[in-house]
């Protein structure tokens, strides 16, 4: 029986084309990019070519892209750097942000001159823009940090609308775009954002590499001190094969985007329909409509008390799905996102997340197995 991987919001499998692009940088070009000899210059050229590729795809300047160890580091840099280097005294964010933003905001609220304000949410997890405006009006020198798409719910935020509000009130705007980079197009010359953050392993690139986009007039100072790597923005010998792999993964994502959206959106729609037809009482968390993140479907199964049991039973059948974000599994705390949005909810929440490597036949099998597993659970209860 083939295994089925429906946990692509946690991480995606590497694309074979990405592996092929990375291999020469593991096997042949081993120079240190800071070295002046030919080996070093080749490595430096590989990094700068990757940076130019990413910048070209996003329509920004290469100097505005800083490679990091992933989304978490990039989010930390945007929030901490804005307070330390850009005079931010108010952080306006939401209770359903990824922990990389949420916990960083909490920490800054305790350890820096900045105060944190939590924007109210609409029923589907979107920020209430009227409340955001009220917060912006009364709190100057603000950084707004709102994620583009929620990794647990799939609810998507209108970056244009939030960005325009931020511009009107002179606030900086950071958006965690970790779940949407490689899945949507961005035109950073037009989009009113100052920082966005990305992670290659969410779009079939390698783990341990991501980037911070930093608008040229919102330049931060480095957080990691030492050498002059990353144009003085991040010390430490660069993860060259990661950087090359990230750029290749983005190139592929953009090249195949329309086909990819069509295929993955189709899987999500099929899954929704099969679940509605086959499992009584099932409902969908957050926004699961046509505007939502097409890779994520968050489902509530009303009759089964424990997400963990359901995930274990699916795992025994060779199916990988998740109870929320991978980052929160393993702790007993459950999901801060579900707690913020649905404090009184019962039942089991399961997140199914899809990629270009999944098929309609896999969707059908997952729903069949769910029907079986839930029926078993109902008999035992
Ligand atoms: N932000 C979001 C929305 C995520 O989903 C994740 C990963 O789960 C991260 C940030 C963290 O990214 P990384 O794993 O590259 O540190």
Tab-separated table of N, CA and C in Angstrom, residues 72-172:
chain	number	residue	atom	x	y	z
A	72	UNK	N	11.333	31.198	10.348
A	72	UNK	CA	11.375	31.622	11.748
A	72	UNK	C	12.396	32.742	11.944
A	73	UNK	N	13.587	32.520	11.424
A	73	UNK	CA	14.629	33.535	11.587
A	73	UNK	C	14.231	34.839	10.890
A	74	UNK	N	13.671	34.719	9.700
A	74	UNK	CA	13.291	35.924	8.944
A	74	UNK	C	12.203	36.710	9.696
A	75	UNK	N	11.225	35.992	10.271
A	75	UNK	CA	10.182	36.670	11.059
A	75	UNK	C	10.798	37.378	12.273
A	76	UNK	N	11.696	36.683	12.955
A	76	UNK	CA	12.372	37.280	14.116
A	76	UNK	C	13.110	38.552	13.722
A	77	UNK	N	13.815	38.464	12.585
A	77	UNK	CA	14.580	39.640	12.122
A	77	UNK	C	13.670	40.831	11.868
A	78	UNK	N	12.544	40.572	11.198
A	78	UNK	CA	11.638	41.682	10.837
A	78	UNK	C	11.100	42.361	12.092
A	79	UNK	N	10.659	41.568	13.064
A	79	UNK	CA	10.043	42.168	14.262
A	79	UNK	C	11.098	42.802	15.164
A	80	UNK	N	12.125	42.027	15.477
A	80	UNK	CA	13.143	42.553	16.412
A	80	UNK	C	13.878	43.742	15.811
A	81	UNK	N	14.230	43.609	14.519
A	81	UNK	CA	14.971	44.678	13.854
A	81	UNK	C	14.159	45.964	13.768
A	82	UNK	N	12.858	45.850	13.533
A	82	UNK	CA	12.038	47.063	13.401
A	82	UNK	C	12.020	47.853	14.706
A	83	UNK	N	11.974	47.110	15.817
A	83	UNK	CA	11.967	47.799	17.117
A	83	UNK	C	13.349	48.390	17.397
A	84	UNK	N	14.372	47.582	17.142
A	84	UNK	CA	15.727	48.025	17.494
A	84	UNK	C	16.253	49.117	16.570
A	85	UNK	N	15.969	48.987	15.264
A	85	UNK	CA	16.640	49.856	14.285
A	85	UNK	C	15.741	50.909	13.655
A	86	UNK	N	14.434	50.724	13.701
A	86	UNK	CA	13.562	51.633	12.943
A	86	UNK	C	12.604	52.418	13.832
A	87	UNK	N	12.830	52.376	15.122
A	87	UNK	CA	12.047	53.213	16.045
A	87	UNK	C	10.615	52.744	16.267
A	88	UNK	N	10.315	51.481	15.952
A	88	UNK	CA	8.943	50.989	16.159
A	88	UNK	C	8.652	50.897	17.657
A	89	UNK	N	7.485	51.435	18.052
A	89	UNK	CA	7.116	51.393	19.474
A	89	UNK	C	5.802	50.648	19.706
A	90	UNK	N	5.131	50.267	18.635
A	90	UNK	CA	3.896	49.491	18.766
A	90	UNK	C	3.903	48.372	17.723
A	91	UNK	N	3.687	47.153	18.191
A	91	UNK	CA	3.560	46.032	17.261
A	91	UNK	C	2.091	45.641	17.250
A	92	UNK	N	1.512	45.684	16.059
A	92	UNK	CA	0.092	45.315	15.921
A	92	UNK	C	0.053	43.997	15.155
A	93	UNK	N	-0.459	42.974	15.810
A	93	UNK	CA	-0.440	41.661	15.193
A	93	UNK	C	-1.717	40.917	15.595
A	94	UNK	N	-1.803	39.617	15.273
A	94	UNK	CA	-3.049	38.910	15.593
A	94	UNK	C	-2.751	37.645	16.391
A	95	UNK	N	-3.757	37.159	17.119
A	95	UNK	CA	-3.517	35.963	17.940
A	95	UNK	C	-3.413	34.663	17.137
A	96	UNK	N	-3.596	34.719	15.819
A	96	UNK	CA	-3.495	33.472	15.042
A	96	UNK	C	-2.233	33.431	14.174
A	97	UNK	N	-1.290	34.324	14.481
A	97	UNK	CA	-0.024	34.284	13.733
A	97	UNK	C	0.743	33.019	14.092
A	98	UNK	N	1.658	32.643	13.210
A	98	UNK	CA	2.568	31.535	13.524
A	98	UNK	C	3.377	31.915	14.769
A	99	UNK	N	3.792	30.906	15.536
A	99	UNK	CA	4.569	31.186	16.750
A	99	UNK	C	5.815	32.034	16.477
A	100	UNK	N	6.377	31.920	15.280
A	100	UNK	CA	7.587	32.694	14.973
A	100	UNK	C	7.315	34.194	15.091
A	101	UNK	N	6.087	34.598	14.840
A	101	UNK	CA	5.699	36.006	15.000
A	101	UNK	C	5.075	36.222	16.380
A	102	UNK	N	4.149	35.345	16.734
A	102	UNK	CA	3.376	35.535	17.965
A	102	UNK	C	4.292	35.572	19.197
A	103	UNK	N	5.203	34.598	19.287
A	103	UNK	CA	6.074	34.552	20.473
A	103	UNK	C	7.137	35.649	20.439
A	104	UNK	N	7.557	36.021	19.241
A	104	UNK	CA	8.526	37.124	19.132
A	104	UNK	C	7.865	38.431	19.584
A	105	UNK	N	6.610	38.624	19.169
A	105	UNK	CA	5.885	39.834	19.595
A	105	UNK	C	5.734	39.844	21.117
A	106	UNK	N	5.328	38.703	21.683
A	106	UNK	CA	5.201	38.600	23.146
A	106	UNK	C	6.519	38.962	23.821
A	107	UNK	N	7.600	38.396	23.318
A	107	UNK	CA	8.916	38.633	23.937
A	107	UNK	C	9.277	40.110	23.842
A	108	UNK	N	9.035	40.726	22.689
A	108	UNK	CA	9.359	42.147	22.536
A	108	UNK	C	8.517	42.996	23.483
A	109	UNK	N	7.266	42.562	23.693
A	109	UNK	CA	6.389	43.286	24.623
A	109	UNK	C	6.958	43.295	26.035
A	110	UNK	N	7.724	42.265	26.389
A	110	UNK	CA	8.295	42.192	27.741
A	110	UNK	C	9.703	42.770	27.835
A	111	UNK	N	10.441	42.748	26.711
A	111	UNK	CA	11.873	43.058	26.820
A	111	UNK	C	12.303	44.295	26.046
A	112	UNK	N	11.382	44.947	25.353
A	112	UNK	CA	11.796	46.113	24.550
A	112	UNK	C	10.850	47.270	24.861
A	113	UNK	N	11.150	48.453	24.329
A	113	UNK	CA	10.228	49.590	24.574
A	113	UNK	C	8.893	49.445	23.831
A	114	UNK	N	8.750	48.414	22.998
A	114	UNK	CA	7.518	48.306	22.184
A	114	UNK	C	6.367	47.668	22.960
A	115	UNK	N	5.158	48.165	22.676
A	115	UNK	CA	3.936	47.538	23.227
A	115	UNK	C	3.281	46.705	22.129
A	116	UNK	N	2.622	45.634	22.554
A	116	UNK	CA	1.984	44.765	21.566
A	116	UNK	C	0.470	44.927	21.634
A	117	UNK	N	-0.164	44.988	20.479
A	117	UNK	CA	-1.629	45.125	20.396
A	117	UNK	C	-2.147	44.014	19.500
A	118	UNK	N	-3.204	43.362	19.948
A	118	UNK	CA	-3.735	42.207	19.217
A	118	UNK	C	-4.997	42.631	18.479
A	119	UNK	N	-4.956	42.531	17.185
A	119	UNK	CA	-6.109	42.954	16.393
A	119	UNK	C	-7.212	41.903	16.517
A	120	UNK	N	-8.455	42.387	16.573
A	120	UNK	CA	-9.598	41.465	16.660
A	120	UNK	C	-9.757	40.696	15.358
A	121	UNK	N	-10.364	39.518	15.467
A	121	UNK	CA	-10.510	38.664	14.279
A	121	UNK	C	-11.967	38.578	13.852
A	122	UNK	N	-12.153	38.423	12.554
A	122	UNK	CA	-13.475	38.064	12.032
A	122	UNK	C	-13.691	36.574	12.313
A	123	UNK	N	-14.903	36.088	12.019
A	123	UNK	CA	-15.240	34.703	12.346
A	123	UNK	C	-14.331	33.688	11.637
A	124	UNK	N	-13.823	34.042	10.453
A	124	UNK	CA	-12.992	33.082	9.718
A	124	UNK	C	-11.492	33.254	9.981
A	125	UNK	N	-11.141	34.141	10.915
A	125	UNK	CA	-9.732	34.306	11.271
A	125	UNK	C	-9.066	35.493	10.591
A	126	UNK	N	-9.812	36.174	9.715
A	126	UNK	CA	-9.242	37.388	9.094
A	126	UNK	C	-9.178	38.516	10.118
A	127	UNK	N	-8.178	39.409	10.005
A	127	UNK	CA	-8.166	40.555	10.927
A	127	UNK	C	-9.332	41.494	10.622
A	128	UNK	N	-9.900	42.039	11.679
A	128	UNK	CA	-10.981	43.016	11.548
A	128	UNK	C	-10.310	44.346	11.156
A	129	UNK	N	-10.519	44.765	9.909
A	129	UNK	CA	-9.775	45.922	9.403
A	129	UNK	C	-10.197	47.229	10.068
A	130	UNK	N	-11.454	47.292	10.547
A	130	UNK	CA	-11.887	48.507	11.250
A	130	UNK	C	-11.120	48.623	12.571
A	131	UNK	N	-10.942	47.488	13.241
A	131	UNK	CA	-10.177	47.511	14.497
A	131	UNK	C	-8.707	47.819	14.215
A	132	UNK	N	-8.195	47.245	13.134
A	132	UNK	CA	-6.800	47.526	12.765
A	132	UNK	C	-6.620	49.030	12.561
A	133	UNK	N	-7.568	49.640	11.874
A	133	UNK	CA	-7.464	51.085	11.601
A	133	UNK	C	-7.500	51.884	12.910
A	134	UNK	N	-8.379	51.461	13.806
A	134	UNK	CA	-8.473	52.149	15.112
A	134	UNK	C	-7.117	52.039	15.854
A	135	UNK	N	-6.524	50.848	15.817
A	135	UNK	CA	-5.229	50.662	16.483
A	135	UNK	C	-4.150	51.523	15.822
A	136	UNK	N	-4.190	51.594	14.502
A	136	UNK	CA	-3.184	52.387	13.781
A	136	UNK	C	-3.357	53.880	14.080
A	137	UNK	N	-4.614	54.308	14.175
A	137	UNK	CA	-4.893	55.735	14.413
A	137	UNK	C	-4.357	56.166	15.781
A	138	UNK	N	-4.458	55.262	16.748
A	138	UNK	CA	-4.100	55.653	18.121
A	138	UNK	C	-2.668	55.251	18.515
A	139	UNK	N	-1.976	54.536	17.626
A	139	UNK	CA	-0.618	54.103	17.986
A	139	UNK	C	0.366	54.399	16.869
A	140	UNK	N	1.017	55.555	16.929
A	140	UNK	CA	2.006	55.887	15.899
A	140	UNK	C	3.262	55.024	16.060
A	141	UNK	N	4.148	55.103	15.113
A	141	UNK	CA	5.415	54.329	15.118
A	141	UNK	C	5.122	52.841	15.256
A	142	UNK	N	4.219	52.367	14.413
A	142	UNK	CA	3.789	50.965	14.542
A	142	UNK	C	4.375	50.088	13.440
A	143	UNK	N	4.522	48.820	13.786
A	143	UNK	CA	4.765	47.766	12.794
A	143	UNK	C	3.545	46.851	12.842
A	144	UNK	N	2.920	46.644	11.698
A	144	UNK	CA	1.829	45.676	11.613
A	144	UNK	C	2.424	44.374	11.096
A	145	UNK	N	2.146	43.267	11.781
A	145	UNK	CA	2.607	41.958	11.302
A	145	UNK	C	1.403	41.032	11.188
A	146	UNK	N	0.994	40.777	9.954
A	146	UNK	CA	-0.159	39.895	9.702
A	146	UNK	C	0.192	38.939	8.571
A	147	UNK	N	-0.030	37.668	8.834
A	147	UNK	CA	0.405	36.671	7.851
A	147	UNK	C	-0.494	36.663	6.616
A	148	UNK	N	0.093	36.310	5.490
A	148	UNK	CA	-0.668	36.310	4.238
A	148	UNK	C	-1.720	35.206	4.249
A	149	UNK	N	-1.295	33.988	4.659
A	149	UNK	CA	-2.285	32.907	4.772
A	149	UNK	C	-1.970	32.106	6.020
A	150	UNK	N	-3.023	31.765	6.737
A	150	UNK	CA	-2.830	31.048	7.994
A	150	UNK	C	-2.507	29.584	7.735
A	151	UNK	N	-1.434	29.112	8.365
A	151	UNK	CA	-0.946	27.747	8.111
A	151	UNK	C	-1.872	26.676	8.673
A	152	UNK	N	-2.720	27.028	9.638
A	152	UNK	CA	-3.633	26.018	10.199
A	152	UNK	C	-5.010	26.084	9.562
A	153	UNK	N	-5.436	27.292	9.193
A	153	UNK	CA	-6.814	27.474	8.732
A	153	UNK	C	-6.950	27.615	7.222
A	154	UNK	N	-5.902	28.137	6.602
A	154	UNK	CA	-5.985	28.433	5.170
A	154	UNK	C	-6.617	29.784	4.883
A	155	UNK	N	-7.044	30.508	5.904
A	155	UNK	CA	-7.640	31.836	5.700
A	155	UNK	C	-6.575	32.791	5.166
A	156	UNK	N	-6.946	33.586	4.165
A	156	UNK	CA	-5.982	34.452	3.507
A	156	UNK	C	-6.325	35.921	3.769
A	157	UNK	N	-5.291	36.702	3.983
A	157	UNK	CA	-5.463	38.125	4.291
A	157	UNK	C	-5.196	38.946	3.026
A	158	UNK	N	-5.961	40.025	2.843
A	158	UNK	CA	-5.777	40.899	1.682
A	158	UNK	C	-4.596	41.839	1.966
A	159	UNK	N	-3.443	41.507	1.415
A	159	UNK	CA	-2.231	42.289	1.709
A	159	UNK	C	-2.335	43.719	1.183
A	160	UNK	N	-2.999	43.879	0.061
A	160	UNK	CA	-3.186	45.222	-0.515
A	160	UNK	C	-3.918	46.118	0.471
A	161	UNK	N	-5.046	45.586	0.982
A	161	UNK	CA	-5.901	46.391	1.865
A	161	UNK	C	-5.159	46.736	3.160
A	162	UNK	N	-4.490	45.737	3.741
A	162	UNK	CA	-3.760	45.996	4.998
A	162	UNK	C	-2.612	46.968	4.728
A	163	UNK	N	-1.898	46.733	3.634
A	163	UNK	CA	-0.749	47.580	3.292
A	163	UNK	C	-1.163	49.031	3.070
A	164	UNK	N	-2.309	49.227	2.397
A	164	UNK	CA	-2.780	50.602	2.146
A	164	UNK	C	-3.083	51.310	3.462
A	165	UNK	N	-3.726	50.569	4.392
A	165	UNK	CA	-4.010	51.148	5.716
A	165	UNK	C	-2.715	51.541	6.420
A	166	UNK	N	-1.732	50.629	6.349
A	166	UNK	CA	-0.444	50.906	7.012
A	166	UNK	C	0.187	52.158	6.426
A	167	UNK	N	0.167	52.273	5.098
A	167	UNK	CA	0.755	53.454	4.451
A	167	UNK	C	0.030	54.731	4.915
A	168	UNK	N	-1.308	54.644	4.984
A	168	UNK	CA	-2.090	55.825	5.368
A	168	UNK	C	-1.676	56.332	6.747
A	169	UNK	N	-1.338	55.412	7.641
A	169	UNK	CA	-1.005	55.819	9.016
A	169	UNK	C	0.503	55.807	9.281
A	170	UNK	N	1.299	55.678	8.233
A	170	UNK	CA	2.756	55.740	8.387
A	170	UNK	C	3.342	54.551	9.136
A	171	UNK	N	2.636	53.418	9.118
A	171	UNK	CA	3.145	52.237	9.825
A	171	UNK	C	3.935	51.337	8.870
A	172	UNK	N	4.855	50.580	9.424
A	172	UNK	CA	5.546	49.558	8.639
A	172	UNK	C	4.664	48.316	8.576
